[in-house]
Structures are given as C-alpha cells and as structure tokens.
XYZ file of C-alpha atoms in Angstrom:
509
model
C -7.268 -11.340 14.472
C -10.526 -12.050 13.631
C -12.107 -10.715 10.674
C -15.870 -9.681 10.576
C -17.107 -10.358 7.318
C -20.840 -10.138 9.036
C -21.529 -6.484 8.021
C -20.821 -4.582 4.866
C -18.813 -1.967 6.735
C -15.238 -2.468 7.131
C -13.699 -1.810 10.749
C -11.139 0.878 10.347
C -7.489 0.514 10.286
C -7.701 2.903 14.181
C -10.282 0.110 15.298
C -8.217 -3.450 14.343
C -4.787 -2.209 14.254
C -4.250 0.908 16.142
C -3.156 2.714 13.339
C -1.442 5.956 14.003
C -0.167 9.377 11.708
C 1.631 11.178 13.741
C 4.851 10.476 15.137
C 8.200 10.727 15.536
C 11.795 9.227 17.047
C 13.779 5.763 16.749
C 12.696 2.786 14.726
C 13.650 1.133 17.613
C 11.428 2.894 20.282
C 8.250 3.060 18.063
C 9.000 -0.850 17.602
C 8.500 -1.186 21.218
C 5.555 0.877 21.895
C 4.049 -1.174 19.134
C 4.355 -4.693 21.430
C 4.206 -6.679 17.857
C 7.584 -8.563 17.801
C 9.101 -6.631 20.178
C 8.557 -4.709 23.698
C 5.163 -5.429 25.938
C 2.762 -2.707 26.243
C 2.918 -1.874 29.886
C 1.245 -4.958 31.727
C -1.596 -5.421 28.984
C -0.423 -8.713 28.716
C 2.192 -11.183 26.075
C -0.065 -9.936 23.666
C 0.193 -6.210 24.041
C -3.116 -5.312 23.678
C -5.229 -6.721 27.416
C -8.107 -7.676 25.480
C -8.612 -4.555 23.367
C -8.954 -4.297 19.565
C -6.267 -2.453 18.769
C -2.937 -1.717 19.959
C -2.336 1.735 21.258
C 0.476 4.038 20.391
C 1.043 7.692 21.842
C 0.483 9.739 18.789
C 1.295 13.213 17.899
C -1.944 15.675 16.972
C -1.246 18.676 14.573
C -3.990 21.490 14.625
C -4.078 21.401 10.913
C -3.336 19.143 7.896
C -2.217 20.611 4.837
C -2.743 18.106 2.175
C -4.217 14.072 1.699
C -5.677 11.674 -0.185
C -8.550 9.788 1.536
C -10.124 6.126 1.511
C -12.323 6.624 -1.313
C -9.514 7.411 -3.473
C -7.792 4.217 -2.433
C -11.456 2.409 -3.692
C -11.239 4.403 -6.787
C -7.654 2.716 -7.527
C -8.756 -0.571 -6.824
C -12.450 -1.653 -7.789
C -12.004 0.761 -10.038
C -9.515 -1.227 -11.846
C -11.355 -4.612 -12.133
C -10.967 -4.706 -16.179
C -14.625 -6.443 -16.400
C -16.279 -4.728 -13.627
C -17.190 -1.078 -13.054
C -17.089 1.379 -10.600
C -19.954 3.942 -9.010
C -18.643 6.825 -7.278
C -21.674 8.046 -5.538
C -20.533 11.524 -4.587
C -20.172 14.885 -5.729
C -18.692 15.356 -9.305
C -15.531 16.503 -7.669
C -14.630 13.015 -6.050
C -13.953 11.588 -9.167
C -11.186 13.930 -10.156
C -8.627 11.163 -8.894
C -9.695 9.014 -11.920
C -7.634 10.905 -14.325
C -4.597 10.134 -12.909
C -5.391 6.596 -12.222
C -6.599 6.290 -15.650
C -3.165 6.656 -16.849
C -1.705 4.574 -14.250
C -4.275 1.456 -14.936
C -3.325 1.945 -18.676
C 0.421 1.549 -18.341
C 0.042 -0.931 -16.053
C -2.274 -2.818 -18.160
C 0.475 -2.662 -21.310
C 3.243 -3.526 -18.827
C 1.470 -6.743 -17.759
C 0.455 -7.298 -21.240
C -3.298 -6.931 -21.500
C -5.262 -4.952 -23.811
C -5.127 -1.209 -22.771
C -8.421 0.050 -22.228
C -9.653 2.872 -20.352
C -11.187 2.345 -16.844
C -15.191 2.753 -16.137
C -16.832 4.608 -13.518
C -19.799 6.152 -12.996
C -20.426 9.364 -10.644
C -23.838 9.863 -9.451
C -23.095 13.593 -8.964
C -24.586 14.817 -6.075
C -25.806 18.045 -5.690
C -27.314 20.063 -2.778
C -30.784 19.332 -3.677
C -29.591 15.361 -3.134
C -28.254 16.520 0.181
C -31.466 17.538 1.180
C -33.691 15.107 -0.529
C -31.409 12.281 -0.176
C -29.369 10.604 -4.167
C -31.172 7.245 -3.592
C -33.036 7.418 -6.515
C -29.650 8.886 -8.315
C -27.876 5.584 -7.626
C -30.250 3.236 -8.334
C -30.686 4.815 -11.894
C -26.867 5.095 -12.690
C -26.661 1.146 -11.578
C -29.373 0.681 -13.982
C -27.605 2.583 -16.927
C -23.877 1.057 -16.012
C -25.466 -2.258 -16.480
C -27.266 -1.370 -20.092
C -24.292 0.248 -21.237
C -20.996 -1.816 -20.532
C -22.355 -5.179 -19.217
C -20.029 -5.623 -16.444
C -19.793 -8.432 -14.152
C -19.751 -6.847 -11.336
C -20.586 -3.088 -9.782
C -18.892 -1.696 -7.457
C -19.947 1.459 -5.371
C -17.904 3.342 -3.486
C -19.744 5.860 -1.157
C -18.410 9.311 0.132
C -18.669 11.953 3.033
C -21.630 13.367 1.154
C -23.689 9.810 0.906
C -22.469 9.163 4.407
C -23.897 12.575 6.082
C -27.250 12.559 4.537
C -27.533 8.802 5.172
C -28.505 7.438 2.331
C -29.220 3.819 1.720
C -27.165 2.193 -0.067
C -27.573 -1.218 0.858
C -31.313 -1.464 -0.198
C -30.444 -0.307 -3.246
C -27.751 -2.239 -3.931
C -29.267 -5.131 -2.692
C -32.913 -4.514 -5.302
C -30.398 -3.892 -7.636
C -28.685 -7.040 -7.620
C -31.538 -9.182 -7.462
C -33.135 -7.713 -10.255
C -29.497 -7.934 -12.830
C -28.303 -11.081 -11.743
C -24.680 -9.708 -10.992
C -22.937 -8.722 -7.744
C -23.139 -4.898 -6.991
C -20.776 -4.508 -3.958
C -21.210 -1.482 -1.342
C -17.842 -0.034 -0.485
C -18.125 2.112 2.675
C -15.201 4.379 2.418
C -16.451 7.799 3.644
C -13.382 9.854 3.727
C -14.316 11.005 7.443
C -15.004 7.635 9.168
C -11.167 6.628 8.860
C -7.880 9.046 8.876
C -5.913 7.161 6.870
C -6.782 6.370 3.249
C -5.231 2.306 3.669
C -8.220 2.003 5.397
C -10.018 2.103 2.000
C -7.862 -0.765 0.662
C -9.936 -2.880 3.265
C -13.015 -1.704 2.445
C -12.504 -2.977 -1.351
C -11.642 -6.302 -0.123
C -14.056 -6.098 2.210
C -16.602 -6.363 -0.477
C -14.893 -8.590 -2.559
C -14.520 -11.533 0.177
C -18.115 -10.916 0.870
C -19.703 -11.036 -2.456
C -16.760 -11.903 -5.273
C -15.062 -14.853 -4.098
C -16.229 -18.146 -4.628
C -17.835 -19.390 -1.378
C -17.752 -23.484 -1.689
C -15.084 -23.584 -4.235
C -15.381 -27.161 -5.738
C -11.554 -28.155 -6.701
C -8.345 -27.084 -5.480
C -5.575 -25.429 -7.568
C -2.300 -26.427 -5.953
C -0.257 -24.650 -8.078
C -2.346 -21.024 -7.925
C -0.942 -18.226 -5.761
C -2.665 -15.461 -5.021
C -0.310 -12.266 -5.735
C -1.837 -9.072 -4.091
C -0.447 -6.235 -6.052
C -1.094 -3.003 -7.624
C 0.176 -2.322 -11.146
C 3.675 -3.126 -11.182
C 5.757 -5.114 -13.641
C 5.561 -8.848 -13.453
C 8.138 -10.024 -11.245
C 5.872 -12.562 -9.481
C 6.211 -15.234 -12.892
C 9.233 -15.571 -13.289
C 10.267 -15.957 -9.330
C 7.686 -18.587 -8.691
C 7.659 -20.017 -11.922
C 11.118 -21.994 -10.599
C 9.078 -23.477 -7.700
C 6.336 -24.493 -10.786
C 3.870 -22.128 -9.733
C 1.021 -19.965 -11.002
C 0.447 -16.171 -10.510
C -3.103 -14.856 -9.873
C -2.857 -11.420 -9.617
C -5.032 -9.161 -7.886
C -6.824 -6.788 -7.233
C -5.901 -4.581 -9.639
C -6.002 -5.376 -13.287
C -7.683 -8.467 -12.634
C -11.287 -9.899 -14.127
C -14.317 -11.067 -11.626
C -13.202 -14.650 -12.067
C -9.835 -14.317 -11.018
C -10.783 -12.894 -7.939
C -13.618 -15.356 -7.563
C -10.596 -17.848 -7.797
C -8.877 -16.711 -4.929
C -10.259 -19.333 -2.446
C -9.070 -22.105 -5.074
C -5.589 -21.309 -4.670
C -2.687 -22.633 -2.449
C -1.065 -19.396 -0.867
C -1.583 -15.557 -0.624
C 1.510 -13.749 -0.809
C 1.935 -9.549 -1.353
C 4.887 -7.096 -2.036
C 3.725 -4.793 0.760
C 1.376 -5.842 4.070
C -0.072 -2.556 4.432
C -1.915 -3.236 1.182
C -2.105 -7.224 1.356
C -2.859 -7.598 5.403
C -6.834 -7.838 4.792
C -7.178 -9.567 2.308
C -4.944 -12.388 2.884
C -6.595 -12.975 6.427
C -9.896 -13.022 5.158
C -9.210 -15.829 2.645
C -7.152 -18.391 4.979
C -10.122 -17.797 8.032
C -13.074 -17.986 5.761
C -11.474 -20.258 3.021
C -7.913 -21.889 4.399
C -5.868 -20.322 1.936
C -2.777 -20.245 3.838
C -0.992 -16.201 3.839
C 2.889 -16.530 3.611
C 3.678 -15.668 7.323
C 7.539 -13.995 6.214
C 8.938 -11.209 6.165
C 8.517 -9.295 2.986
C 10.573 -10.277 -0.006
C 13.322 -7.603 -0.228
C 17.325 -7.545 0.172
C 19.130 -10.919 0.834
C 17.529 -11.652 3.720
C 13.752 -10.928 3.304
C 13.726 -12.937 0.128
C 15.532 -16.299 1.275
C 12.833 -16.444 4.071
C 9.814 -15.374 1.957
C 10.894 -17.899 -0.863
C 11.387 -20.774 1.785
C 8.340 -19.950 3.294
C 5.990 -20.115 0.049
C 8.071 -23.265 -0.683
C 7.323 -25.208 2.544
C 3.461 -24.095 2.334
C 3.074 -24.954 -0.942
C 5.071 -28.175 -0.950
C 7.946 -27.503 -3.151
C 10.621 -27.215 -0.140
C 12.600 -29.669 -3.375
C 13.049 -26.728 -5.387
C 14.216 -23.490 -3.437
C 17.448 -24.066 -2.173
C 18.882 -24.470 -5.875
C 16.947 -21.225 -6.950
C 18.389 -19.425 -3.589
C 21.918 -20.560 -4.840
C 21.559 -19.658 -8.440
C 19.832 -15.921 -7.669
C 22.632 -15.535 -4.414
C 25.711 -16.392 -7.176
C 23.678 -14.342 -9.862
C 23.311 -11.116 -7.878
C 25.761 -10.760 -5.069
C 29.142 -9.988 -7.603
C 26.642 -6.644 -8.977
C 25.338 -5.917 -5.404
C 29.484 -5.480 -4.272
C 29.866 -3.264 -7.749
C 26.880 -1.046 -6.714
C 28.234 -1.128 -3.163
C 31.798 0.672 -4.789
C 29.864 3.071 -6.687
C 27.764 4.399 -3.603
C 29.710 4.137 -0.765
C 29.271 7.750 1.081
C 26.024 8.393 -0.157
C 22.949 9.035 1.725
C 19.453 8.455 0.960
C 15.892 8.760 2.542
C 12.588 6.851 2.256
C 8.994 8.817 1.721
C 6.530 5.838 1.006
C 4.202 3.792 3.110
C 4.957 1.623 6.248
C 5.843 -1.828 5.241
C 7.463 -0.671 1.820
C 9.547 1.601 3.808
C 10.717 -1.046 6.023
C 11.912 -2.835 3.238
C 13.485 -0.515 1.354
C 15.624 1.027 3.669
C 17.019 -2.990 4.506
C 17.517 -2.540 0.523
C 19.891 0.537 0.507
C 21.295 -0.549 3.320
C 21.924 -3.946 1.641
C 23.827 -1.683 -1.158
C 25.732 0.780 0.847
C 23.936 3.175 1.217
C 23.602 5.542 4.665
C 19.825 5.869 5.780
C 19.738 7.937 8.498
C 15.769 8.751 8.095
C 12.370 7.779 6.806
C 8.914 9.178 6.641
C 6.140 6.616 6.326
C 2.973 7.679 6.320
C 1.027 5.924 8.599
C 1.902 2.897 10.962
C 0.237 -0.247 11.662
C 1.278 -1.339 14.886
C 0.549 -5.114 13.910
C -0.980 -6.484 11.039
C -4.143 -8.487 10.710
C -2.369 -11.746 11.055
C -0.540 -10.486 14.239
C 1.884 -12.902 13.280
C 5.572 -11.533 14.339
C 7.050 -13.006 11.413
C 5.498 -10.689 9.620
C 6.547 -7.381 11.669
C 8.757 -5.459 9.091
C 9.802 -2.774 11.128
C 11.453 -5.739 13.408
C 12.362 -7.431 10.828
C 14.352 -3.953 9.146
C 15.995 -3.148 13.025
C 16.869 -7.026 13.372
C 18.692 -7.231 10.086
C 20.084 -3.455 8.877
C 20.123 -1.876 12.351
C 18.150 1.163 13.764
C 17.148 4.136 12.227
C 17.444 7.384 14.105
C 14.531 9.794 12.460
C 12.146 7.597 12.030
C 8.829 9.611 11.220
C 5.182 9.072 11.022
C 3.855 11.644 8.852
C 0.360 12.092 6.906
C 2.286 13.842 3.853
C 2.558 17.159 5.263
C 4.866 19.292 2.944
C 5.869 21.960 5.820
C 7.268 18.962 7.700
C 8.791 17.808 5.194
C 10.954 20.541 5.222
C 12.420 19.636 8.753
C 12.675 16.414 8.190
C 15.182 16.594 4.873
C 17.117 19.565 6.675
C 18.001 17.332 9.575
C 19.378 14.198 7.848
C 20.434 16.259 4.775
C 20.258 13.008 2.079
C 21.968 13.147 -1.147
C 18.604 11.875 -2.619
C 14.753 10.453 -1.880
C 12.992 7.551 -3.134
C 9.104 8.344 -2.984
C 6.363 6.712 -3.530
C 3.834 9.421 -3.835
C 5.129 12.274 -5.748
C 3.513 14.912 -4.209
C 6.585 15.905 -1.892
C 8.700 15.249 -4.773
C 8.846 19.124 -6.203
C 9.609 20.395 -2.586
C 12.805 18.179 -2.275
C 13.862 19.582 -5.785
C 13.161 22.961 -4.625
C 16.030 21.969 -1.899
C 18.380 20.719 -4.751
C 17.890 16.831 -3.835
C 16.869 14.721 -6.933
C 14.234 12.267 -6.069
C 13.414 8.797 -7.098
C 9.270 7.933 -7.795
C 8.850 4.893 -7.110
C 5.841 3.942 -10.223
C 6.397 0.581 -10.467
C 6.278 -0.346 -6.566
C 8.160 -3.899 -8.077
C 10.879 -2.159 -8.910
C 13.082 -2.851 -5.612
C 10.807 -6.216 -5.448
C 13.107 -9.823 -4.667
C 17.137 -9.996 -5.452
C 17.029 -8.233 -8.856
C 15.775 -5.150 -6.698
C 18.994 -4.808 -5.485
C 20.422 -3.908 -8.482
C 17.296 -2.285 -9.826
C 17.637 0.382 -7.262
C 21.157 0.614 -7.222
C 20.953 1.590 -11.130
C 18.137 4.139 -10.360
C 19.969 5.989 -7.896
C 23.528 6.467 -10.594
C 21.346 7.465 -12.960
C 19.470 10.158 -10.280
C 22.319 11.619 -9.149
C 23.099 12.346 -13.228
C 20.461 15.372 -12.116
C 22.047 16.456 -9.075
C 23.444 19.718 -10.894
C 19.856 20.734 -12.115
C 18.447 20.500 -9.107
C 20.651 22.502 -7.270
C 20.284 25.105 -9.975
C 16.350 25.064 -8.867
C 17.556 25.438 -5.320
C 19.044 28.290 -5.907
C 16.817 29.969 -7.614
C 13.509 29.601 -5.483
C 12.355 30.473 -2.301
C 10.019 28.681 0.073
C 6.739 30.008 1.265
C 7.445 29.712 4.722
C 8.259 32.007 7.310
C 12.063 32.649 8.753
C 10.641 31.255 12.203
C 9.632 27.926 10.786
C 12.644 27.225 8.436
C 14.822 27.940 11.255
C 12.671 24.853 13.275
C 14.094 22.000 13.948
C 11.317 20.070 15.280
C 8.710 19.102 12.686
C 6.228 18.140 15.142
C 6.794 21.964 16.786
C 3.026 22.543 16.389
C 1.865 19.388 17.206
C 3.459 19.947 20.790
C 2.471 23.475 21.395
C -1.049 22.041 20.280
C -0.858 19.334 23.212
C 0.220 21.616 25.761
C-alpha cells in the first residue's frame, strides 16, 4: 500500500485500512470478512478490496460511547516523548491533562532503559473562546517562539486538536515561517480527535511528520548492523535478542533523540513488538528509503519468534547465526514453559489490549496452558500497511493456537465489558489499558496491566507471563471480597443481557 507522504495530513486508519470498532463473533469469521490471509471479499477480487482503499468490514454502531482516548493523546505519548525535542499542544488547556500520566510513564521508562530521567516538555497554547472566534494563530506562533528561547530543542512538534481543526486555523504557515526563521524542524501533527475514530490513527500522524521532516532524506552511508526497533517504553529486550545475530538496536519513537530518528533510513531492517503501532512507519521507510520491514509474524510464543528471528536473519544477512540461538533459547525455555504448563492447567484467562498484541498474546497463554475462550481488542485493522499476509496476526493466532469463540471488537466500553466477562467467566485478565481494570475487580477477577508491553515479548515471555499470572491469582481472595461487597450501576435489565452489542442492534433496526 502506498503511502502518501505528499501532504502533511495523514490518511486515517478508516481510509487505508478499513479499520473498524465495533464487532463481535469468531476469530475465525472476522478473519474472513477481513480477505487479508484468509477468505475473499465477495468477488472484489484476490485482493479483497476491487480497487478500493480500504477493506470493508460490517461493523456494529452503538448510539452512544461511554468513554475514549483520542488521536491526539496517542501524539501526546509519542512526539511528546522525543527526549531533545518538544511538544505544542495547540488546544484548550484541558487537552493536555493526558501529560500527567504520561509524564510518569516516559520517566520510568526512561530509568528502565537507562537514560537520564527527566521530565517531558510541552507547550499548550490554551485556547480560549475568544481564539475560537478570532482564530489562536498568533497564539502558536508566539509559544513556538518561546519553546525555542527556553529549552533549545531540536525539533517542535505540534499536535493540533478539534478546537484548531473547527475554527481552521493555519497551522502550516505558521509552522512553516517558523521554521525558516529557527533553523530547526517544527512538524504539524494533524490529529483532530474528530477526523479519525480510533486514537491508532494518531500513531500515524506522528510518523507521518517524522518521515516527512525528521528522517534523513539522502542518507550518505549505510549501517548494516542498525535495526530500527519501533517501540514504546518497555524494557530492553530488543539488545540482548539481536545482539546474538551482532546487531544494533535503534529504538524509536519514544525515548529517542532527533538523530536517532534521523538515522532510521541508515539502517538495515525495521522490526516492532506490535503492527498496530509499527505498520506506518515501517512502510514509509522501505518505499521512500529501502529499509526493508521484517515481513513475520510477530515475535511471541514458540512459533512467532522462530519465524520473526529467521526472518530478520535472512534480511539482514546473518542466516549463519540463528539456528544456534533458536536451539539454545528452545533448550533454555521449553523445560519452564512444561512447569508453568503443570501449574495452570484448568485456568482461564482473557485478553483486553489492542489488535495485534492481542493476537499474540492469546498464542502465548495458549502456548502455556492456559484456556482463552475470549478477547476484546479494541479496534481491528483488517490488513496492515504492508498488506503482506505474513504479517496477518489474527491468521497467524487461528493457524497456530486454534479459534477463538468471543472474539470482540470493542472501543473500551465499560457496560460491555460487563457482558463480555459474564459470558466466558475467566479466572483472570491481562489488560493493557487499565481503565476496565477496576470493573473486573468489582466482579472478583484479578487483572494483569500489562506496563511494560515487552513483558510477554520473544521466548522469555513465556515464562514472564506465566510468573505474572501465579503471582495474580495470590489476589484472587481480595478481589472476591470487593465483589461482594459492591454493586454495579447498571440496571437489572442490562446485567441480565447477554448480548453486549444489544443496543447496537436495536440501534440498526
């Protein structure tokens, strides 16, 4: 799929991809009305999608939404976290209330990766209704002019909003006079919460900007040994895995400095832990550049990580080393992975985190023992920007660890989250965003939050997570104490539902 770099504004994930938040059924049947690796899409062709942009999946309306995040937020987490560069929200005051909890975030991961901790910088232009009326133009332009004088950055980055994006302001000119006159990049970041309805969408509109105006355009050398590792703030597991194929790690986006993302189109592979964050990026820079992306599956459970580590070795020429590394990790890991299977043989567990990362963990429970009869992702991606079929995790989890029978695309909605833990009943969750977390405790089922999204990363995952969930289940007593304690706030008619998409159907009718 071809990426338009052309114009500042990123195409939505709905636009490329299809990208859907509402459904619900098999793994198996939303495989197939994807057409990626598997199923056709009704005569539109081998390809699925007839010529269109996107693939199209039937998706499931509610007439309300209880609780998001939205793209700008995603912006916020990652230019925002560019140690030498800075961030301009140019919003209301209120938009920036996200950065206290990424503050902490970029500060642990900063100490975990072992870099000086440091507090991230970002500007708000704090609109007001008088700028909604008489436009926050000059606003911007000033707090530019002020980031500059007081931290020096590299780079600026500025993320718009629904208020900048209704009145219209323009943000290019002034980004553009802006630049010219300070001699650094200052990157617009379209992400007005509005334009897209899921927040992934602002992943790509960071590295939208970044392939347009951060990374080095006629790089002069080669590095042969640099890999580009797109990642968020998790633990370094990257080093040591690729260090036995004598490889280097660039990280990014997050945590990194201008010139390690300037580096990008230097290096000899992209890989990721997760293709809902990675997809964009990692197309841009093998069209514009010929960085080569790892076309694998991702690198969880036995399976995913033979063929991801095979596959970074034959693109990056080291095809010598693997099959001795695969052999050490498979005799390393395998006698633990039959322990942990002992230990939780009965159990059952359920997956609340994005698409991909789902995917994968679920083939990494199952890889342990462990019963997963249901997941909630929260969107899907009915192909990825490579539209390579290697890389289709949901194929890739049904091929290898079977089908999964409640298989749910939700947008985070905590009254369907509700149904959805009352029908599979698990003994525990693993989340990645904790917001649903409290509501599973209030049902007595201790959850696991997922911080360091590395921690299930490669073979030592397997045991990682194994460990997590003993230790969980430690709290199973105190959470049943909090379950029977409470009481929901929702009505008799709705608890005694059994279809959490009830409202979504009348709504269609």
């Amino acid at each position: 799929m071809t990426i338009n770099l052309k114009t500042s504004t990123v195409e939505t994930r709905e636009q490329r991809l299809g990208t859907i938040i509402g459904w619900d059924g098999k793994a198996s049947a939303l495989a197939e009305e994807s057409a990626y690796a598997r199923g056709e899409c009704g005569g539109c062709g081998a390809s699925g999608r007839g010529g269109a942009k996107a693939r199209r999946v039937c998706e499931l309306t509610g007439p309300f939404t209880q609780g998001s995040v939205c793209s700008e937020q995603m912006v916020e987490c990652q230019a925002g976290n560019i140690r030498d560069a800075l961030l301009i929200q140019h919003s209301p005051i209120g938009c920036g209330a996200g950065q206290v909890i990424y503050n902490s975030i970029y500060r642990n991961g900063l100490a975990m990766r072992g870099h000086p901790v440091q507090n991230i910088r970002f500007i708000s232009t704090n609109l007001r209704e008088r700028d909604m009326v008489y436009g926050g133009a000059d606003k911007l332009d000033a707090a530019i002019r002020a980031a500059f004088e007081r931290h020096a950055p590299k780079a600026i980055f500025i993320a718009t909003s629904c208020a900048s994006g209704i009145i219209g302001d323009d943000v290019e000119s002034v980004a553009r006079h802006a630049e010219a006159d300070l001699g650094i990049p200052v990157i617009p970041l379209h992400c007005e919460g509005f334009a897209s309805k899921h927040w992934s969408t602002g992943f790509d509109a960071t590295q939208h900007g970044i392939l347009r105006q951060i990374v080095r355009k006629n790089p002069t050398k080669k590095q042969e040994d640099l890999v580009n590792v797109i990642n968020l703030w998790g633990s370094d597991v990257f080093t040591p895995m690729l260090k036995e194929l004598d490889l280097r790690v660039n990280y990014v986006i997050d945590m990194a400095t201008v010139e390690e993302l300037a580096q990008m189109s230097e290096a000899a592979a992209t890989v990721t832990f997760c293709y809902t964050l990675g997809t964009y990026l990692a197309q841009g820079l093998e069209q514009e550049y010929g960085v080569p992306q790892i076309r694998a599956p991702q690198p969880y459970g036995f399976a995913g990580t033979d063929a991801w580590l095979r596959e970074v070795a034959r693109v990056t020429g080291r095809e010598d080393k693997v099959e001795a590394f695969i052999e050490r990790e498979h005799a390393r890991v395998r006698p633990k992975v039959e322990e942990l299977k002992k230990k939780l043989a009965g159990l059952k567990g359920y997956i609340a985190t994005g698409s991909a990362y789902s995917h994968s963990l679920i083939g990494v429970l199952r890889e342990i023992g462990v019963q997963v009869d249901g997941s909630l992702v929260f969107h899907h991606d009915p192909v990825y920007d490579s539209e390579d079929r290697k890389q289709d995790t949901l194929d890739h989890l049904i091929e290898n660890y079977g089908e999964v029978e409640h298989f749910t695309v939700g947008n985070r909605q905590q009254f369907q989250f509700y149904n959805l833990l009352q029908r599979v009943n698990p003994d525990f969750i693993i989340i990645r965003h904790n917001g649903l977390s409290p509501l599973a405790a209030r049902l007595g089922i201790p959850a696991i939050p997922l911080g360091d999204e590395l921690h299930a990363f490669g073979y030592q995952g397997m045991i990682n997570l194994g460990e997590a969930i003993l230790a969980v289940l430690q709290h199973r007593k105190f959470h049943q104490d909090i379950a029977g304690r409470v009481k929901l706030p929702y009505k008799k008619s709705w608890l005694a539902e059994k279809d959490p998409f009830a409202l979504a159907r009348v709504a269609a009718e």
